[in-house]
mmCIF file of C-alpha atoms in Angstrom:
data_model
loop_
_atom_site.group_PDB
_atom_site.id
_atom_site.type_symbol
_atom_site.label_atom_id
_atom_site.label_comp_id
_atom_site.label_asym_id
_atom_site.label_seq_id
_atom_site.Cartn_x
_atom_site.Cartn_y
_atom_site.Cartn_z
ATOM 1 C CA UNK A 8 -23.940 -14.964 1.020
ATOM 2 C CA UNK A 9 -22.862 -15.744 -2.207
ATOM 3 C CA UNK A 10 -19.702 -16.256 -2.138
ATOM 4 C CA UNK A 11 -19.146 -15.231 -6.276
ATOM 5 C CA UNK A 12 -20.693 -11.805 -5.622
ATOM 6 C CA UNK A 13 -16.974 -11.142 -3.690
ATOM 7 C CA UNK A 14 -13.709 -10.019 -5.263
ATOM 8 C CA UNK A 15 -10.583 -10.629 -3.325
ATOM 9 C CA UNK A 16 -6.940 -9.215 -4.332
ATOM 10 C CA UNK A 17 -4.163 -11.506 -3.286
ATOM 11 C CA UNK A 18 -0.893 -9.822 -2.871
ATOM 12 C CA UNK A 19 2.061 -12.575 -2.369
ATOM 13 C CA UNK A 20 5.794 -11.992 -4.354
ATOM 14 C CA UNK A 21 6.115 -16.037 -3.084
ATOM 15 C CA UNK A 22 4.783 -17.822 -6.590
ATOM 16 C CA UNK A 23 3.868 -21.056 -4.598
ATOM 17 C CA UNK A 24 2.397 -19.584 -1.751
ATOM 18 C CA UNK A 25 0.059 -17.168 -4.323
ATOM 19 C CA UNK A 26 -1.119 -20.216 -5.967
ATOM 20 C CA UNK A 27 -1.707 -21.835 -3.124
ATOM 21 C CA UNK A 28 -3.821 -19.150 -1.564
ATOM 22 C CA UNK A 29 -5.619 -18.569 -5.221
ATOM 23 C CA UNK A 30 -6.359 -22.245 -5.502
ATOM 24 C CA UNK A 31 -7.849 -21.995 -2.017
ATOM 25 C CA UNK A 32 -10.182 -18.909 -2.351
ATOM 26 C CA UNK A 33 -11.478 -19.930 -5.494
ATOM 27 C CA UNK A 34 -12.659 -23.560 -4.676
ATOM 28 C CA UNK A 35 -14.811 -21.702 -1.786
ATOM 29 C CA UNK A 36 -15.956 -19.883 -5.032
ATOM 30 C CA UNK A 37 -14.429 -16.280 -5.173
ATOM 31 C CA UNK A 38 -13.255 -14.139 -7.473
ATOM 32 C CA UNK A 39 -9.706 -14.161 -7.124
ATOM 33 C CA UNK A 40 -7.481 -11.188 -8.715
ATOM 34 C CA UNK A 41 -3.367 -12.501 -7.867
ATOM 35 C CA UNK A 42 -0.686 -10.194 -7.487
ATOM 36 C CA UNK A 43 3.254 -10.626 -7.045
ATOM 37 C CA UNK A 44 3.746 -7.376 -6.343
ATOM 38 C CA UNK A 45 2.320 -3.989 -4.655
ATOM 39 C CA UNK A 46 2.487 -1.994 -7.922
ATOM 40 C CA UNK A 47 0.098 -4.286 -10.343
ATOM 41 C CA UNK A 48 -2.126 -3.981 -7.245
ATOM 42 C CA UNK A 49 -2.157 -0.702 -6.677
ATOM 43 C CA UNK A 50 -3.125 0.287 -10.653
ATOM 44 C CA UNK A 51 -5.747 -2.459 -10.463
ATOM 45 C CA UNK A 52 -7.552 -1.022 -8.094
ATOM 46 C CA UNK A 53 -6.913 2.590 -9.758
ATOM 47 C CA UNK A 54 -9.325 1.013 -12.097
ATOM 48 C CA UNK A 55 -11.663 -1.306 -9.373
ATOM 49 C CA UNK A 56 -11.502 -1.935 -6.131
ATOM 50 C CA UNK A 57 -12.020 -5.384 -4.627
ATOM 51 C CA UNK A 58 -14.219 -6.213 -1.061
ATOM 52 C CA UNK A 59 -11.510 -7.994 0.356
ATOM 53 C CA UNK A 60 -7.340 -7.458 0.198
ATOM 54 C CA UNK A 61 -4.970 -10.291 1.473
ATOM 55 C CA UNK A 62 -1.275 -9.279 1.276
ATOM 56 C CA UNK A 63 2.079 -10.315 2.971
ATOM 57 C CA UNK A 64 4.191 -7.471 4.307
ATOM 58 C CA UNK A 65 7.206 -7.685 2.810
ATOM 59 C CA UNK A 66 6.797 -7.764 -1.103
ATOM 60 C CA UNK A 67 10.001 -8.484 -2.934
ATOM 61 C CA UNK A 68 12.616 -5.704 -2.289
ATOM 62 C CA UNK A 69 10.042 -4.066 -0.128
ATOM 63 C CA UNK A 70 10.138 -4.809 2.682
ATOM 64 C CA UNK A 71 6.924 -2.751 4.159
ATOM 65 C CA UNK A 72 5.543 -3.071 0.575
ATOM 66 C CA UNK A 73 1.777 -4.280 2.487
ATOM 67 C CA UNK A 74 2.016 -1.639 4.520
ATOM 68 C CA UNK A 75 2.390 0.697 1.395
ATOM 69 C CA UNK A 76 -0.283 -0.503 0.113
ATOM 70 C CA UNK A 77 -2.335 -0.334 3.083
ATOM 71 C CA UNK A 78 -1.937 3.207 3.153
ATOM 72 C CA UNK A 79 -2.512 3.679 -0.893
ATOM 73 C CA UNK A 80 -5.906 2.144 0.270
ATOM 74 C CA UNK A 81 -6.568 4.730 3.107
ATOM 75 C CA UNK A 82 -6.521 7.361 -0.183
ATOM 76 C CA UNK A 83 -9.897 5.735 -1.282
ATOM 77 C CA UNK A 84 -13.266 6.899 0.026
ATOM 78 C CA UNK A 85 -14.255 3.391 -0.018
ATOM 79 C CA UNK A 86 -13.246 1.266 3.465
ATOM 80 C CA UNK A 87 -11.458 -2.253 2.135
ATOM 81 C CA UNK A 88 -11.208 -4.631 4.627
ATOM 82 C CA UNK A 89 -7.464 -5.972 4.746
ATOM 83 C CA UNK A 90 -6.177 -9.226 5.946
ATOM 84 C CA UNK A 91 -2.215 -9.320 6.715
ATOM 85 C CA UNK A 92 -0.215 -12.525 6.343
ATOM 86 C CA UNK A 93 3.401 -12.999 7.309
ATOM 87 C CA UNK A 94 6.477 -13.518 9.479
ATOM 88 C CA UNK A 95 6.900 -10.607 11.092
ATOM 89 C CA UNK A 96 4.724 -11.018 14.196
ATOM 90 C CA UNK A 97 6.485 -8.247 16.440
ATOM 91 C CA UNK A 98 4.244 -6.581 18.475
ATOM 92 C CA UNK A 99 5.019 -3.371 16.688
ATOM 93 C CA UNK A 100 4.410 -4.857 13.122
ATOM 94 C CA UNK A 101 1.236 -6.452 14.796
ATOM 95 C CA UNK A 102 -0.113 -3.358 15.646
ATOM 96 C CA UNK A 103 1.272 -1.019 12.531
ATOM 97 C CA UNK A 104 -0.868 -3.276 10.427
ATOM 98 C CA UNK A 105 -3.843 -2.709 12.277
ATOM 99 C CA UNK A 106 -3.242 0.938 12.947
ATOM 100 C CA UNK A 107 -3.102 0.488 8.777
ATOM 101 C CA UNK A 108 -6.634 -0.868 8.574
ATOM 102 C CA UNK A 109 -5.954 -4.126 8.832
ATOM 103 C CA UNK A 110 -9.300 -5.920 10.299
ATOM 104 C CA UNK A 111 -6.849 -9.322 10.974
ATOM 105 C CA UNK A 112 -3.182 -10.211 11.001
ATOM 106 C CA UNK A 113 -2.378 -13.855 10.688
ATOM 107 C CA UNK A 114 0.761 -15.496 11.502
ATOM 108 C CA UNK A 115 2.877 -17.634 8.483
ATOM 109 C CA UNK A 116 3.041 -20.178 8.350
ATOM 110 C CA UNK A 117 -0.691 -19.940 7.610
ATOM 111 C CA UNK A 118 -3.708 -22.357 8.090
ATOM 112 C CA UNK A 119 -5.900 -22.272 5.126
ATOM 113 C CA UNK A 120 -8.909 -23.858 6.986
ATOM 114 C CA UNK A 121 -8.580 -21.003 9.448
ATOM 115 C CA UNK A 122 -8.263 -18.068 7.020
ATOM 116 C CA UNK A 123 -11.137 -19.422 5.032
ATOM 117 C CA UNK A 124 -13.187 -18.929 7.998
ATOM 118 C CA UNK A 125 -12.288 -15.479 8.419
ATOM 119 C CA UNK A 126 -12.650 -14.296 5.139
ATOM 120 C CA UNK A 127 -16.147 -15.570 4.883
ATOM 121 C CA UNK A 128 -16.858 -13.837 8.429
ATOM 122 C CA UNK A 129 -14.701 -10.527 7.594
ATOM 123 C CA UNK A 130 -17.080 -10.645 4.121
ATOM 124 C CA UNK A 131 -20.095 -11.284 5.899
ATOM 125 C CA UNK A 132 -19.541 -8.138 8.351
ATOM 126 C CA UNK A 133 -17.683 -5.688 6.775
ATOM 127 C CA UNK A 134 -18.691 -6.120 3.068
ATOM 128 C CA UNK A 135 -21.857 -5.813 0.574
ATOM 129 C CA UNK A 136 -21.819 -7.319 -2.407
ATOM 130 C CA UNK A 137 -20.546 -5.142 -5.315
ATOM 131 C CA UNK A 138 -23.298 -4.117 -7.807
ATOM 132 C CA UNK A 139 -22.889 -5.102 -11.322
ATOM 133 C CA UNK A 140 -22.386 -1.486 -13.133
ATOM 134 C CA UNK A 141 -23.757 -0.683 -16.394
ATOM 135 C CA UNK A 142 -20.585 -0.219 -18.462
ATOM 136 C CA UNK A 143 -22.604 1.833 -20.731
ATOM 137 C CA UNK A 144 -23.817 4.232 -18.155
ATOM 138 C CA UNK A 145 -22.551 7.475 -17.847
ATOM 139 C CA UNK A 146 -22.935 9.780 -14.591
ATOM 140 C CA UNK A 147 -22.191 12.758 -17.196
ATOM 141 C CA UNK A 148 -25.716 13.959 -18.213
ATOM 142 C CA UNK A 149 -26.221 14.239 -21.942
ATOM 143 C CA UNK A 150 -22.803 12.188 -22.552
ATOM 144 C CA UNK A 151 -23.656 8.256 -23.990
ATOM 145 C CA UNK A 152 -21.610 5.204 -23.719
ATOM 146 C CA UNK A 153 -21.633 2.657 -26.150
ATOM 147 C CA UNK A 154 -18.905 0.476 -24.268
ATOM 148 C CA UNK A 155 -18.691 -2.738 -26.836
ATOM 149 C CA UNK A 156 -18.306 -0.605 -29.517
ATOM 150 C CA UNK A 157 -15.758 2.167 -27.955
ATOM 151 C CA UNK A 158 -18.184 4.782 -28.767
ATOM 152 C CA UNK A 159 -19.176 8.204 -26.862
ATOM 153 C CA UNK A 160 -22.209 10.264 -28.208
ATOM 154 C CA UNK A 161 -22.576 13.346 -26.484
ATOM 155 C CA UNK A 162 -26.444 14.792 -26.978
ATOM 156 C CA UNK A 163 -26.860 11.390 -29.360
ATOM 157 C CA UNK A 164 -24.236 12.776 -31.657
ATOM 158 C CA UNK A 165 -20.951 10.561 -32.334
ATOM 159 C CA UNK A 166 -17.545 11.711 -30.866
ATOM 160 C CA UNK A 167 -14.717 11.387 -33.022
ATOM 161 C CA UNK A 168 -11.893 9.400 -30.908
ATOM 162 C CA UNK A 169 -9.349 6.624 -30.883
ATOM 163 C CA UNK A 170 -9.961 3.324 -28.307
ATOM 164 C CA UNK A 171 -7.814 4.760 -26.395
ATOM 165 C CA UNK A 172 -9.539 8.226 -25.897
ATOM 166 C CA UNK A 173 -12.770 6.296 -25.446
ATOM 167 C CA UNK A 174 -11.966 4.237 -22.574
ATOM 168 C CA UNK A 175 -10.090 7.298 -21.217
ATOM 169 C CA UNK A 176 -13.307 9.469 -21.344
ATOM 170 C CA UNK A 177 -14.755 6.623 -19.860
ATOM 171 C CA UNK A 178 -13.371 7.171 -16.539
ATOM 172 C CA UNK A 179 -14.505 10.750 -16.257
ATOM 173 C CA UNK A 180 -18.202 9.694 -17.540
ATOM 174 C CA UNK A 181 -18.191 7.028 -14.316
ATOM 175 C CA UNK A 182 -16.518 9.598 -12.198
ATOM 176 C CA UNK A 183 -19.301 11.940 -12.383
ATOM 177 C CA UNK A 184 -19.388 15.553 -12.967
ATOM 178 C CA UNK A 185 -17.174 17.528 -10.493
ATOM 179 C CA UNK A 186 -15.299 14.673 -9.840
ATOM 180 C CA UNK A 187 -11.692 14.075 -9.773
ATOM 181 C CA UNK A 188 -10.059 11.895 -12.229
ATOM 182 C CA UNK A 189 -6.067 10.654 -11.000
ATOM 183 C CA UNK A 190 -3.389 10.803 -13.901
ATOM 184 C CA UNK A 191 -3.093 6.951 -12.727
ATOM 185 C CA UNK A 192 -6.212 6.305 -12.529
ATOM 186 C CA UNK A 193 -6.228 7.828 -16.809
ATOM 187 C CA UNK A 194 -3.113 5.620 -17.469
ATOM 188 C CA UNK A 195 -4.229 2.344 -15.784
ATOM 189 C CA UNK A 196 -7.351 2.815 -17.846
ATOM 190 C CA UNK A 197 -5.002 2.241 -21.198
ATOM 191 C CA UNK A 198 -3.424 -0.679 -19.522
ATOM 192 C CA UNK A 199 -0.354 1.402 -19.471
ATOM 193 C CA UNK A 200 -0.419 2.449 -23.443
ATOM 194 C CA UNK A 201 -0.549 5.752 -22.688
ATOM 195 C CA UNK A 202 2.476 7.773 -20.654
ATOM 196 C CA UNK A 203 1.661 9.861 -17.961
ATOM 197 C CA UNK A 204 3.661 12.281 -19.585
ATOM 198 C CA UNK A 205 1.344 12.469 -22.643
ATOM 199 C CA UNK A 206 -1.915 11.917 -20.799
ATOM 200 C CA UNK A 207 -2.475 15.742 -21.423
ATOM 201 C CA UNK A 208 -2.290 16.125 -24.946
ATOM 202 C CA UNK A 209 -4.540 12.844 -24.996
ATOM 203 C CA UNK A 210 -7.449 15.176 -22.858
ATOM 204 C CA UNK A 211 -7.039 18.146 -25.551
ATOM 205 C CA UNK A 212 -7.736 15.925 -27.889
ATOM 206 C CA UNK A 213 -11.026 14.439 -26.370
ATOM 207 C CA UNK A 214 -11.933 18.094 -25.493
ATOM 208 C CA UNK A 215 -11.565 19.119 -29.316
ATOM 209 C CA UNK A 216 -13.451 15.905 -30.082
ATOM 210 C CA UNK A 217 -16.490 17.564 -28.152
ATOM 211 C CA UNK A 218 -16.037 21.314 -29.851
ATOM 212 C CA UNK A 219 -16.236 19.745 -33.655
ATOM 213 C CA UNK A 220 -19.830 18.534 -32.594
ATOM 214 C CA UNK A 221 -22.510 21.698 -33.305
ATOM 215 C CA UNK A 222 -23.960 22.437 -30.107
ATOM 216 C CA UNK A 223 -27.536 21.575 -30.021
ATOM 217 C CA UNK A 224 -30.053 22.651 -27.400
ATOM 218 C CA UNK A 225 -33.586 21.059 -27.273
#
C-alpha cells in the first residue's frame, strides 16, 4: 500500500490538536485535507470524497457536529470509513457513533502511535486506492472537456460560457447522463461564487449556450 494513493479529511475545531494530527498523517505520507469545522467538510466532499474521515464529535457550537456529519456521509453511495476521536466515551455516544458508520471510536486523549496503526489497517481493509480521473473526461457522450482551458465543446463545437458556467457544467459532464446533480454540490463547484439562489438562472444560461450551437448530426 502506498500510503500517497490515500486521502484523509481531518475534522478537529481544536487548532493544536488539527495540526498535530495533520503533522502526524502526513509524515506516514498521506494526503491530508484539515478541517475546523463540519461545514467546510461537508462542501468538500460535495465536490470529492476522501477514503478515510477522522473527526471529533463535538465541533465548535455543535456539539454532535461528527455525528452530523456522519450522517451527511450515509447520503453518499460511496461507503467512507470513519474514525471518531473524543471525550465523550459514554456507552451511548460509543455506540451512536458506530450505529453512524463509524468503523473505530478512540478515546482523547489520543495516542498517535496507536491511531497510525489503525488507519493504515482501516485503509488496508476497507479502502482501494482512488483512481486518478481524467479531468477532461466527460461521461456526457458527444460533450468535450477542455479542463485547463475552461472550455466545453459539445459535438467538437465551442460553447460560449463564463469560468464559472464551465466548471459548473463540469459537474453534470462527470455526473453522467441521468444523473443527479445537488444545488450544493453546483455551488461548492464555484467555491461559493455563485448563490444558491441564482444557481438557476446560471443553468439557463448554460442551456442557451448549447441552443446557439447549429445542431449537427453525422
Amino acid at each position: 500500500m502506498h500510503n500517497t494513493d490515500y486521502r484523509i479529511a481531518v475534522i478537529e475545531d481544536d487548532p493544536i490538536q488539527l495540526e498535530t494530527l495533520v503533522l502526524a498523517l502526513q509524515q506516514q505520507g498521506f494526503v491530508v485535507e484539515a478541517f475546523n469545522n463540519r461545514i467546510s467538510a461537508e462542501q468538500r466532499f460535495a465536490q470529492s470524497l476522501p477514503n478515510l474521515v477522522i473527526s471529533d464529535i463535538i465541533l465548535g457550537a455543535e456539539m454532535d457536529g461528527g455525528f452530523d456529519l456522519a450522517k451527511h456521509l450515509l447520503s453518499y453511495n460511496q461507503p467512507i470509513p470513519i474514525i471518531f476521536l473524543s471525550e465523550r466515551q459514554s456507552e451511548f455516544d460509543i455506540y451512536t457513533g458506530h450505529a453512524l458508520g463509524a468503523i473505530d471510536y478512540l478515546p482523547k486523549p489520543i495516542s498517535l502511535n496507536v491511531l497510525m496503526v489503525k488507519v493504515k489497517n482501516l485503509l488496508r481493509i476497507t479502502a482501494s486506492p482512488k483512481p486518478k480521473v481524467d479531468e477532461n473526461r466527460s461521461k456526457i457522450i458527444n460533450l468535450t472537456l477542455a479542463n485547463e482551458k475552461f472550455k466545453a465543446y459539445w459535438h467538437q463545437k465551442p460553447l460560449d460560457l463564463t469560468a464559472t458556467e464551465f466548471e459548473m457544467l463540469k459537474q453534470f459532464a462527470n455526473a453522467g447522463e441521468g444523473s443527479v446533480v445537488s444545488y450544493d454540490s453546483l455551488q461548492a463547484s464555484t467555491q461559493g461564487v455563485v448563490e444558491r439562489n441564482t444557481i438557476n438562472t446560471h443553468i439557463c444560461r448554460i442551456r442557451n449556450a448549447f441552443k446557439k450551437l447549429p445542431l449537427t448530426l453525422t
